[in-house]
Amino acid sequence: SQTIHQWPATLVQPVGSPLSLECTVEGTSNPNLYWYRQAAGRGLQLLFYSVGIGQISSEVPQNLSASRPQDRQFILSSKKLLLSDSGFYLCAWTPGSGLIGYTFGSGTRLTVV
Amino acid sequence: DQQVKQNSPSLSVQEGRISILNCDYTNSMFDYFLWYKKYPAEGPTFLISISSIKDKNEDGRFTVFLNKSAKHLSLHIVPSQPGDSAVYFCAASEPDSGNTPLVFGKGTRLSVIA
């Protein structure tokens, strides 16, 4: 069966520090991968999505970036965090075969102080 | 411009009564709709979906109704239980969009009071 792993679960980082959040999917190949952020009162905001290795689409201009170095690995990064980067970050995947509906990871609570 | 709107940020219902969560959309190309449920500090989980060829889909206590002419859908939970307390997100997809991200609403926080 397919599973999605996301870590760390919580993270407290100072302003200006770098960020790296990792997401991996098991039990499938060539998934579509997504990074979302849930900020207070703002619902689920799509940040990046990827339909294949090295293919990244950015939805929101900001100081975050994403990379997909391997088929089932999706990384969210920042060189210098801002206070406004605080939020709950979610990774999700779909089979990418025309089937609709995400499976989400358990999320990372990021607090920038 | 928000294509999927959940205009009620919160809803409070007594246990055993019906909960009705509403969702409106503006993109007439959307043809598949989903509801997700999210507990605090957890990822959303899929709840129920409906295709635009239907106007109703039922799964146990959960029923989703779709009114295409009004571009409106609703999620009914009957009877409501305390464990249903969560944030509910409405999402929509265009045809043949296996590679296109879902569009989510901002969510409605449901509180079921015992």
PDB file of C-alpha atoms in Angstrom:
ATOM      1  CA  SER A   1       0.000   0.000   0.000  1.00  0.00           C
ATOM      2  CA  GLN A   2       1.025   3.574  -0.537  1.00  0.00           C
ATOM      3  CA  THR A   3       2.192   5.763   2.322  1.00  0.00           C
ATOM      4  CA  ILE A   4       3.422   9.305   2.591  1.00  0.00           C
ATOM      5  CA  HIS A   5       5.977  10.447   5.123  1.00  0.00           C
ATOM      6  CA  GLN A   6       6.602  14.008   6.102  1.00  0.00           C
ATOM      7  CA  TRP A   7       9.087  15.330   8.647  1.00  0.00           C
ATOM      8  CA  PRO A   8       9.767  16.892  10.992  1.00  0.00           C
ATOM      9  CA  ALA A   9       6.414  17.146  12.744  1.00  0.00           C
ATOM     10  CA  THR A  10       7.281  20.420  14.440  1.00  0.00           C
ATOM     11  CA  LEU A  11      10.021  22.948  13.910  1.00  0.00           C
ATOM     12  CA  VAL A  12      10.944  26.223  15.579  1.00  0.00           C
ATOM     13  CA  GLN A  13      13.388  28.306  13.600  1.00  0.00           C
ATOM     14  CA  PRO A  14      14.766  31.840  14.026  1.00  0.00           C
ATOM     15  CA  VAL A  15      14.157  34.485  11.418  1.00  0.00           C
ATOM     16  CA  GLY A  16      16.822  34.384   8.732  1.00  0.00           C
ATOM     17  CA  SER A  17      17.649  30.718   9.208  1.00  0.00           C
ATOM     18  CA  PRO A  18      17.369  28.144   6.398  1.00  0.00           C
ATOM     19  CA  LEU A  19      14.606  25.591   6.048  1.00  0.00           C
ATOM     20  CA  SER A  20      14.371  22.094   4.651  1.00  0.00           C
ATOM     21  CA  LEU A  21      11.212  20.008   4.882  1.00  0.00           C
ATOM     22  CA  GLU A  22      11.141  16.581   3.332  1.00  0.00           C
ATOM     23  CA  CYS A  23       8.339  14.452   1.985  1.00  0.00           C
ATOM     24  CA  THR A  24       8.588  10.935   0.597  1.00  0.00           C
ATOM     25  CA  VAL A  25       6.016   8.593  -0.861  1.00  0.00           C
ATOM     26  CA  GLU A  26       6.254   4.825  -0.777  1.00  0.00           C
ATOM     27  CA  GLY A  27       4.476   2.157  -2.734  1.00  0.00           C
ATOM     28  CA  THR A  28       3.942   4.020  -5.970  1.00  0.00           C
ATOM     29  CA  SER A  29       5.914   5.434  -8.853  1.00  0.00           C
ATOM     30  CA  ASN A  30       5.757   8.732 -10.691  1.00  0.00           C
ATOM     31  CA  PRO A  31       3.326  10.378  -8.278  1.00  0.00           C
ATOM     32  CA  ASN A  32       2.237  13.982  -8.544  1.00  0.00           C
ATOM     33  CA  LEU A  33       3.488  15.787  -5.454  1.00  0.00           C
ATOM     34  CA  TYR A  34       2.252  18.958  -3.790  1.00  0.00           C
ATOM     35  CA  TRP A  35       3.253  21.348  -1.024  1.00  0.00           C
ATOM     36  CA  TYR A  36       0.492  23.288   0.735  1.00  0.00           C
ATOM     37  CA  ARG A  37       0.545  25.699   3.622  1.00  0.00           C
ATOM     38  CA  GLN A  38      -2.247  26.309   6.077  1.00  0.00           C
ATOM     39  CA  ALA A  39      -1.803  29.681   7.715  1.00  0.00           C
ATOM     40  CA  ALA A  40      -4.164  30.960  10.370  1.00  0.00           C
ATOM     41  CA  GLY A  41      -7.500  31.858   8.789  1.00  0.00           C
ATOM     42  CA  ARG A  42      -6.260  31.341   5.246  1.00  0.00           C
ATOM     43  CA  GLY A  43      -7.211  27.815   4.341  1.00  0.00           C
ATOM     44  CA  LEU A  44      -5.011  25.605   2.201  1.00  0.00           C
ATOM     45  CA  GLN A  45      -2.643  27.562   0.006  1.00  0.00           C
ATOM     46  CA  LEU A  46      -0.903  25.689  -2.810  1.00  0.00           C
ATOM     47  CA  LEU A  47       2.806  26.493  -2.842  1.00  0.00           C
ATOM     48  CA  PHE A  48       4.372  24.081  -5.345  1.00  0.00           C
ATOM     49  CA  TYR A  49       3.504  21.000  -7.310  1.00  0.00           C
ATOM     50  CA  SER A  50       5.478  18.543  -9.363  1.00  0.00           C
ATOM     51  CA  VAL A  51       4.409  16.037 -12.008  1.00  0.00           C
ATOM     52  CA  GLY A  52       7.867  14.523 -12.430  1.00  0.00           C
ATOM     53  CA  ILE A  53      11.527  14.599 -11.390  1.00  0.00           C
ATOM     54  CA  GLY A  54      12.936  18.080 -11.764  1.00  0.00           C
ATOM     55  CA  GLN A  55       9.555  19.515 -12.785  1.00  0.00           C
ATOM     56  CA  ILE A  56       8.364  22.139 -10.322  1.00  0.00           C
ATOM     57  CA  SER A  57       5.490  24.549 -10.707  1.00  0.00           C
ATOM     58  CA  SER A  58       5.287  27.479  -8.347  1.00  0.00           C
ATOM     59  CA  GLU A  59       1.954  28.975  -7.443  1.00  0.00           C
ATOM     60  CA  VAL A  60       2.924  31.715  -5.037  1.00  0.00           C
ATOM     61  CA  PRO A  61       5.972  34.014  -5.381  1.00  0.00           C
ATOM     62  CA  GLN A  62       7.812  34.001  -2.087  1.00  0.00           C
ATOM     63  CA  ASN A  63      11.124  33.115  -0.508  1.00  0.00           C
ATOM     64  CA  LEU A  64      10.394  29.395  -0.588  1.00  0.00           C
ATOM     65  CA  SER A  65      11.570  26.904  -3.194  1.00  0.00           C
ATOM     66  CA  ALA A  66      10.924  23.252  -3.922  1.00  0.00           C
ATOM     67  CA  SER A  67      12.910  20.474  -5.468  1.00  0.00           C
ATOM     68  CA  ARG A  68      12.244  16.920  -6.562  1.00  0.00           C
ATOM     69  CA  PRO A  69      15.593  15.160  -6.672  1.00  0.00           C
ATOM     70  CA  GLN A  70      14.059  11.682  -6.843  1.00  0.00           C
ATOM     71  CA  ASP A  71      10.779  10.293  -8.130  1.00  0.00           C
ATOM     72  CA  ARG A  72       9.177   9.965  -4.706  1.00  0.00           C
ATOM     73  CA  GLN A  73      10.923  12.743  -2.829  1.00  0.00           C
ATOM     74  CA  PHE A  74       9.765  16.340  -2.581  1.00  0.00           C
ATOM     75  CA  ILE A  75      11.686  18.961  -0.622  1.00  0.00           C
ATOM     76  CA  LEU A  76      10.579  22.413   0.483  1.00  0.00           C
ATOM     77  CA  SER A  77      13.374  24.865   1.227  1.00  0.00           C
ATOM     78  CA  SER A  78      14.147  28.403   2.152  1.00  0.00           C
ATOM     79  CA  LYS A  79      17.462  30.201   2.406  1.00  0.00           C
ATOM     80  CA  LYS A  80      16.204  32.763   4.926  1.00  0.00           C
ATOM     81  CA  LEU A  81      12.971  32.343   6.821  1.00  0.00           C
ATOM     82  CA  LEU A  82      10.586  35.211   7.496  1.00  0.00           C
ATOM     83  CA  LEU A  83       8.111  35.505  10.336  1.00  0.00           C
ATOM     84  CA  SER A  84       5.334  35.212   7.751  1.00  0.00           C
ATOM     85  CA  ASP A  85       6.575  31.736   6.817  1.00  0.00           C
ATOM     86  CA  SER A  86       5.097  30.348  10.015  1.00  0.00           C
ATOM     87  CA  GLY A  87       2.300  27.896   9.377  1.00  0.00           C
ATOM     88  CA  PHE A  88       1.337  24.285   8.951  1.00  0.00           C
ATOM     89  CA  TYR A  89       2.983  22.740   5.894  1.00  0.00           C
ATOM     90  CA  LEU A  90       1.394  19.797   4.172  1.00  0.00           C
ATOM     91  CA  CYS A  91       2.724  17.485   1.524  1.00  0.00           C
ATOM     92  CA  ALA A  92       0.290  15.537  -0.644  1.00  0.00           C
ATOM     93  CA  TRP A  93       0.365  13.089  -3.543  1.00  0.00           C
ATOM     94  CA  THR A  94      -1.861  11.712  -6.263  1.00  0.00           C
ATOM     95  CA  PRO A  95      -1.262   8.829  -8.663  1.00  0.00           C
ATOM     96  CA  GLY A  96      -1.040  11.259 -11.552  1.00  0.00           C
ATOM     97  CA  SER A  97      -2.941   8.911 -13.804  1.00  0.00           C
ATOM     98  CA  GLY A  98      -6.087  10.965 -14.101  1.00  0.00           C
ATOM     99  CA  LEU A  99      -7.349   9.874 -10.714  1.00  0.00           C
ATOM    100  CA  ILE A 100      -8.384  12.778  -8.594  1.00  0.00           C
ATOM    101  CA  GLY A 101      -7.992  13.173  -4.893  1.00  0.00           C
ATOM    102  CA  TYR A 102      -5.040  13.778  -2.657  1.00  0.00           C
ATOM    103  CA  THR A 103      -3.501  11.808   0.129  1.00  0.00           C
ATOM    104  CA  PHE A 104      -1.934  14.207   2.582  1.00  0.00           C
ATOM    105  CA  GLY A 105       0.994  13.756   4.904  1.00  0.00           C
ATOM    106  CA  SER A 106       0.681  14.448   8.607  1.00  0.00           C
ATOM    107  CA  GLY A 107       2.084  17.965   8.278  1.00  0.00           C
ATOM    108  CA  THR A 108       4.870  20.075   9.772  1.00  0.00           C
ATOM    109  CA  ARG A 109       4.140  22.883  12.195  1.00  0.00           C
ATOM    110  CA  LEU A 110       6.717  25.586  11.500  1.00  0.00           C
ATOM    111  CA  THR A 111       7.099  28.486  13.899  1.00  0.00           C
ATOM    112  CA  VAL A 112       9.499  31.222  12.924  1.00  0.00           C
ATOM    113  CA  VAL A 113      10.619  33.280  15.908  1.00  0.00           C
TER     114      VAL A 113
ATOM    115  CA  ASP B   1      -9.889  35.621  -7.165  1.00  0.00           C
ATOM    116  CA  GLN B   2     -11.216  32.712  -5.150  1.00  0.00           C
ATOM    117  CA  GLN B   3     -12.717  30.033  -7.347  1.00  0.00           C
ATOM    118  CA  VAL B   4     -13.967  27.950  -4.426  1.00  0.00           C
ATOM    119  CA  LYS B   5     -15.612  29.758  -1.549  1.00  0.00           C
ATOM    120  CA  GLN B   6     -16.667  28.579   1.860  1.00  0.00           C
ATOM    121  CA  ASN B   7     -18.316  31.656   3.250  1.00  0.00           C
ATOM    122  CA  SER B   8     -18.913  30.345   6.750  1.00  0.00           C
ATOM    123  CA  PRO B   9     -15.643  30.147   8.665  1.00  0.00           C
ATOM    124  CA  SER B  10     -17.326  28.324  11.515  1.00  0.00           C
ATOM    125  CA  LEU B  11     -20.459  26.394  12.394  1.00  0.00           C
ATOM    126  CA  SER B  12     -21.732  25.100  15.719  1.00  0.00           C
ATOM    127  CA  VAL B  13     -24.276  22.270  15.912  1.00  0.00           C
ATOM    128  CA  GLN B  14     -25.710  20.189  18.698  1.00  0.00           C
ATOM    129  CA  GLU B  15     -24.967  16.490  18.808  1.00  0.00           C
ATOM    130  CA  GLY B  16     -27.579  14.470  16.965  1.00  0.00           C
ATOM    131  CA  ARG B  17     -28.699  17.333  14.750  1.00  0.00           C
ATOM    132  CA  ILE B  18     -27.871  17.930  11.122  1.00  0.00           C
ATOM    133  CA  SER B  19     -24.723  19.813  10.086  1.00  0.00           C
ATOM    134  CA  ILE B  20     -24.840  21.571   6.721  1.00  0.00           C
ATOM    135  CA  LEU B  21     -21.612  22.932   5.288  1.00  0.00           C
ATOM    136  CA  ASN B  22     -21.808  25.027   2.150  1.00  0.00           C
ATOM    137  CA  CYS B  23     -19.452  25.643  -0.730  1.00  0.00           C
ATOM    138  CA  ASP B  24     -19.786  27.868  -3.807  1.00  0.00           C
ATOM    139  CA  TYR B  25     -17.640  27.911  -6.912  1.00  0.00           C
ATOM    140  CA  THR B  26     -17.202  30.303  -9.789  1.00  0.00           C
ATOM    141  CA  ASN B  27     -15.424  28.197 -12.403  1.00  0.00           C
ATOM    142  CA  SER B  28     -18.018  26.493 -14.598  1.00  0.00           C
ATOM    143  CA  MET B  29     -15.332  24.107 -15.865  1.00  0.00           C
ATOM    144  CA  PHE B  30     -15.158  22.323 -12.518  1.00  0.00           C
ATOM    145  CA  ASP B  31     -16.673  18.873 -12.853  1.00  0.00           C
ATOM    146  CA  TYR B  32     -15.525  16.997  -9.771  1.00  0.00           C
ATOM    147  CA  PHE B  33     -15.848  18.057  -6.169  1.00  0.00           C
ATOM    148  CA  LEU B  34     -14.426  16.688  -2.962  1.00  0.00           C
ATOM    149  CA  TRP B  35     -14.731  17.264   0.757  1.00  0.00           C
ATOM    150  CA  TYR B  36     -11.830  16.831   3.131  1.00  0.00           C
ATOM    151  CA  LYS B  37     -11.863  16.739   6.901  1.00  0.00           C
ATOM    152  CA  LYS B  38      -8.967  18.036   8.971  1.00  0.00           C
ATOM    153  CA  TYR B  39      -8.224  17.652  12.658  1.00  0.00           C
ATOM    154  CA  PRO B  40      -5.704  19.995  14.326  1.00  0.00           C
ATOM    155  CA  ALA B  41      -2.062  19.129  13.704  1.00  0.00           C
ATOM    156  CA  GLU B  42      -3.009  16.450  11.165  1.00  0.00           C
ATOM    157  CA  GLY B  43      -3.213  16.297   7.395  1.00  0.00           C
ATOM    158  CA  PRO B  44      -6.655  16.496   5.759  1.00  0.00           C
ATOM    159  CA  THR B  45      -8.349  13.206   4.969  1.00  0.00           C
ATOM    160  CA  PHE B  46     -10.698  12.528   2.094  1.00  0.00           C
ATOM    161  CA  LEU B  47     -14.341  12.350   3.123  1.00  0.00           C
ATOM    162  CA  ILE B  48     -16.630  12.203   0.113  1.00  0.00           C
ATOM    163  CA  SER B  49     -16.764  13.335  -3.489  1.00  0.00           C
ATOM    164  CA  ILE B  50     -19.239  13.948  -6.272  1.00  0.00           C
ATOM    165  CA  SER B  51     -19.038  14.118 -10.026  1.00  0.00           C
ATOM    166  CA  SER B  52     -20.926  16.759 -11.967  1.00  0.00           C
ATOM    167  CA  ILE B  53     -23.033  14.070 -13.621  1.00  0.00           C
ATOM    168  CA  LYS B  54     -24.697  13.478 -10.259  1.00  0.00           C
ATOM    169  CA  ASP B  55     -26.576  15.751  -7.922  1.00  0.00           C
ATOM    170  CA  LYS B  56     -26.227  13.643  -4.805  1.00  0.00           C
ATOM    171  CA  ASN B  57     -23.771  11.198  -3.310  1.00  0.00           C
ATOM    172  CA  GLU B  58     -24.277   9.473   0.002  1.00  0.00           C
ATOM    173  CA  ASP B  59     -21.871   7.616   2.261  1.00  0.00           C
ATOM    174  CA  GLY B  60     -23.234   6.673   5.648  1.00  0.00           C
ATOM    175  CA  ARG B  61     -23.928   9.793   7.657  1.00  0.00           C
ATOM    176  CA  PHE B  62     -22.406  12.013   4.968  1.00  0.00           C
ATOM    177  CA  THR B  63     -24.241  13.266   1.890  1.00  0.00           C
ATOM    178  CA  VAL B  64     -23.009  15.752  -0.653  1.00  0.00           C
ATOM    179  CA  PHE B  65     -25.468  17.654  -2.832  1.00  0.00           C
ATOM    180  CA  LEU B  66     -24.492  19.447  -6.020  1.00  0.00           C
ATOM    181  CA  ASN B  67     -26.511  22.198  -7.687  1.00  0.00           C
ATOM    182  CA  LYS B  68     -24.697  22.930 -10.938  1.00  0.00           C
ATOM    183  CA  SER B  69     -26.950  25.748 -12.039  1.00  0.00           C
ATOM    184  CA  ALA B  70     -26.287  27.580  -8.781  1.00  0.00           C
ATOM    185  CA  LYS B  71     -22.632  26.484  -8.671  1.00  0.00           C
ATOM    186  CA  HIS B  72     -23.226  25.345  -5.150  1.00  0.00           C
ATOM    187  CA  LEU B  73     -22.582  22.215  -3.180  1.00  0.00           C
ATOM    188  CA  SER B  74     -23.264  21.256   0.373  1.00  0.00           C
ATOM    189  CA  LEU B  75     -22.185  18.565   2.784  1.00  0.00           C
ATOM    190  CA  HIS B  76     -24.805  17.188   5.150  1.00  0.00           C
ATOM    191  CA  ILE B  77     -23.830  15.232   8.246  1.00  0.00           C
ATOM    192  CA  VAL B  78     -26.673  13.407   9.961  1.00  0.00           C
ATOM    193  CA  PRO B  79     -26.627  12.804  12.850  1.00  0.00           C
ATOM    194  CA  SER B  80     -23.724  14.986  13.916  1.00  0.00           C
ATOM    195  CA  GLN B  81     -21.334  13.525  16.458  1.00  0.00           C
ATOM    196  CA  PRO B  82     -18.672  15.183  18.646  1.00  0.00           C
ATOM    197  CA  GLY B  83     -15.994  13.357  16.648  1.00  0.00           C
ATOM    198  CA  ASP B  84     -17.131  15.269  13.577  1.00  0.00           C
ATOM    199  CA  SER B  85     -15.688  18.445  15.074  1.00  0.00           C
ATOM    200  CA  ALA B  86     -12.996  19.455  12.605  1.00  0.00           C
ATOM    201  CA  VAL B  87     -12.260  21.816   9.740  1.00  0.00           C
ATOM    202  CA  TYR B  88     -13.938  20.814   6.489  1.00  0.00           C
ATOM    203  CA  PHE B  89     -12.470  21.822   3.147  1.00  0.00           C
ATOM    204  CA  CYS B  90     -14.320  21.844  -0.126  1.00  0.00           C
ATOM    205  CA  ALA B  91     -12.195  21.235  -3.247  1.00  0.00           C
ATOM    206  CA  ALA B  92     -12.838  21.236  -6.974  1.00  0.00           C
ATOM    207  CA  SER B  93     -11.209  19.931 -10.131  1.00  0.00           C
ATOM    208  CA  GLU B  94     -11.510  20.542 -13.859  1.00  0.00           C
ATOM    209  CA  PRO B  95     -11.951  17.681 -16.354  1.00  0.00           C
ATOM    210  CA  ASP B  96      -8.973  15.435 -17.097  1.00  0.00           C
ATOM    211  CA  SER B  97      -7.037  17.175 -14.373  1.00  0.00           C
ATOM    212  CA  GLY B  98      -5.047  14.350 -12.931  1.00  0.00           C
ATOM    213  CA  ASN B  99      -2.041  16.642 -13.240  1.00  0.00           C
ATOM    214  CA  THR B 100      -3.688  19.879 -12.194  1.00  0.00           C
ATOM    215  CA  PRO B 101      -3.916  20.794  -8.513  1.00  0.00           C
ATOM    216  CA  LEU B 102      -7.227  20.796  -6.744  1.00  0.00           C
ATOM    217  CA  VAL B 103      -8.623  24.183  -5.829  1.00  0.00           C
ATOM    218  CA  PHE B 104      -9.540  24.376  -2.156  1.00  0.00           C
ATOM    219  CA  GLY B 105     -11.850  26.634  -0.218  1.00  0.00           C
ATOM    220  CA  LYS B 106     -10.698  28.251   3.006  1.00  0.00           C
ATOM    221  CA  GLY B 107     -12.506  25.731   5.162  1.00  0.00           C
ATOM    222  CA  THR B 108     -15.318  25.723   7.703  1.00  0.00           C
ATOM    223  CA  ARG B 109     -14.666  24.816  11.315  1.00  0.00           C
ATOM    224  CA  LEU B 110     -17.461  22.588  12.600  1.00  0.00           C
ATOM    225  CA  SER B 111     -18.023  22.255  16.332  1.00  0.00           C
ATOM    226  CA  VAL B 112     -20.449  19.569  17.456  1.00  0.00           C
ATOM    227  CA  ILE B 113     -21.595  20.226  20.989  1.00  0.00           C
ATOM    228  CA  ALA B 114     -22.524  17.284  23.194  1.00  0.00           C
TER     229      ALA B 114
END
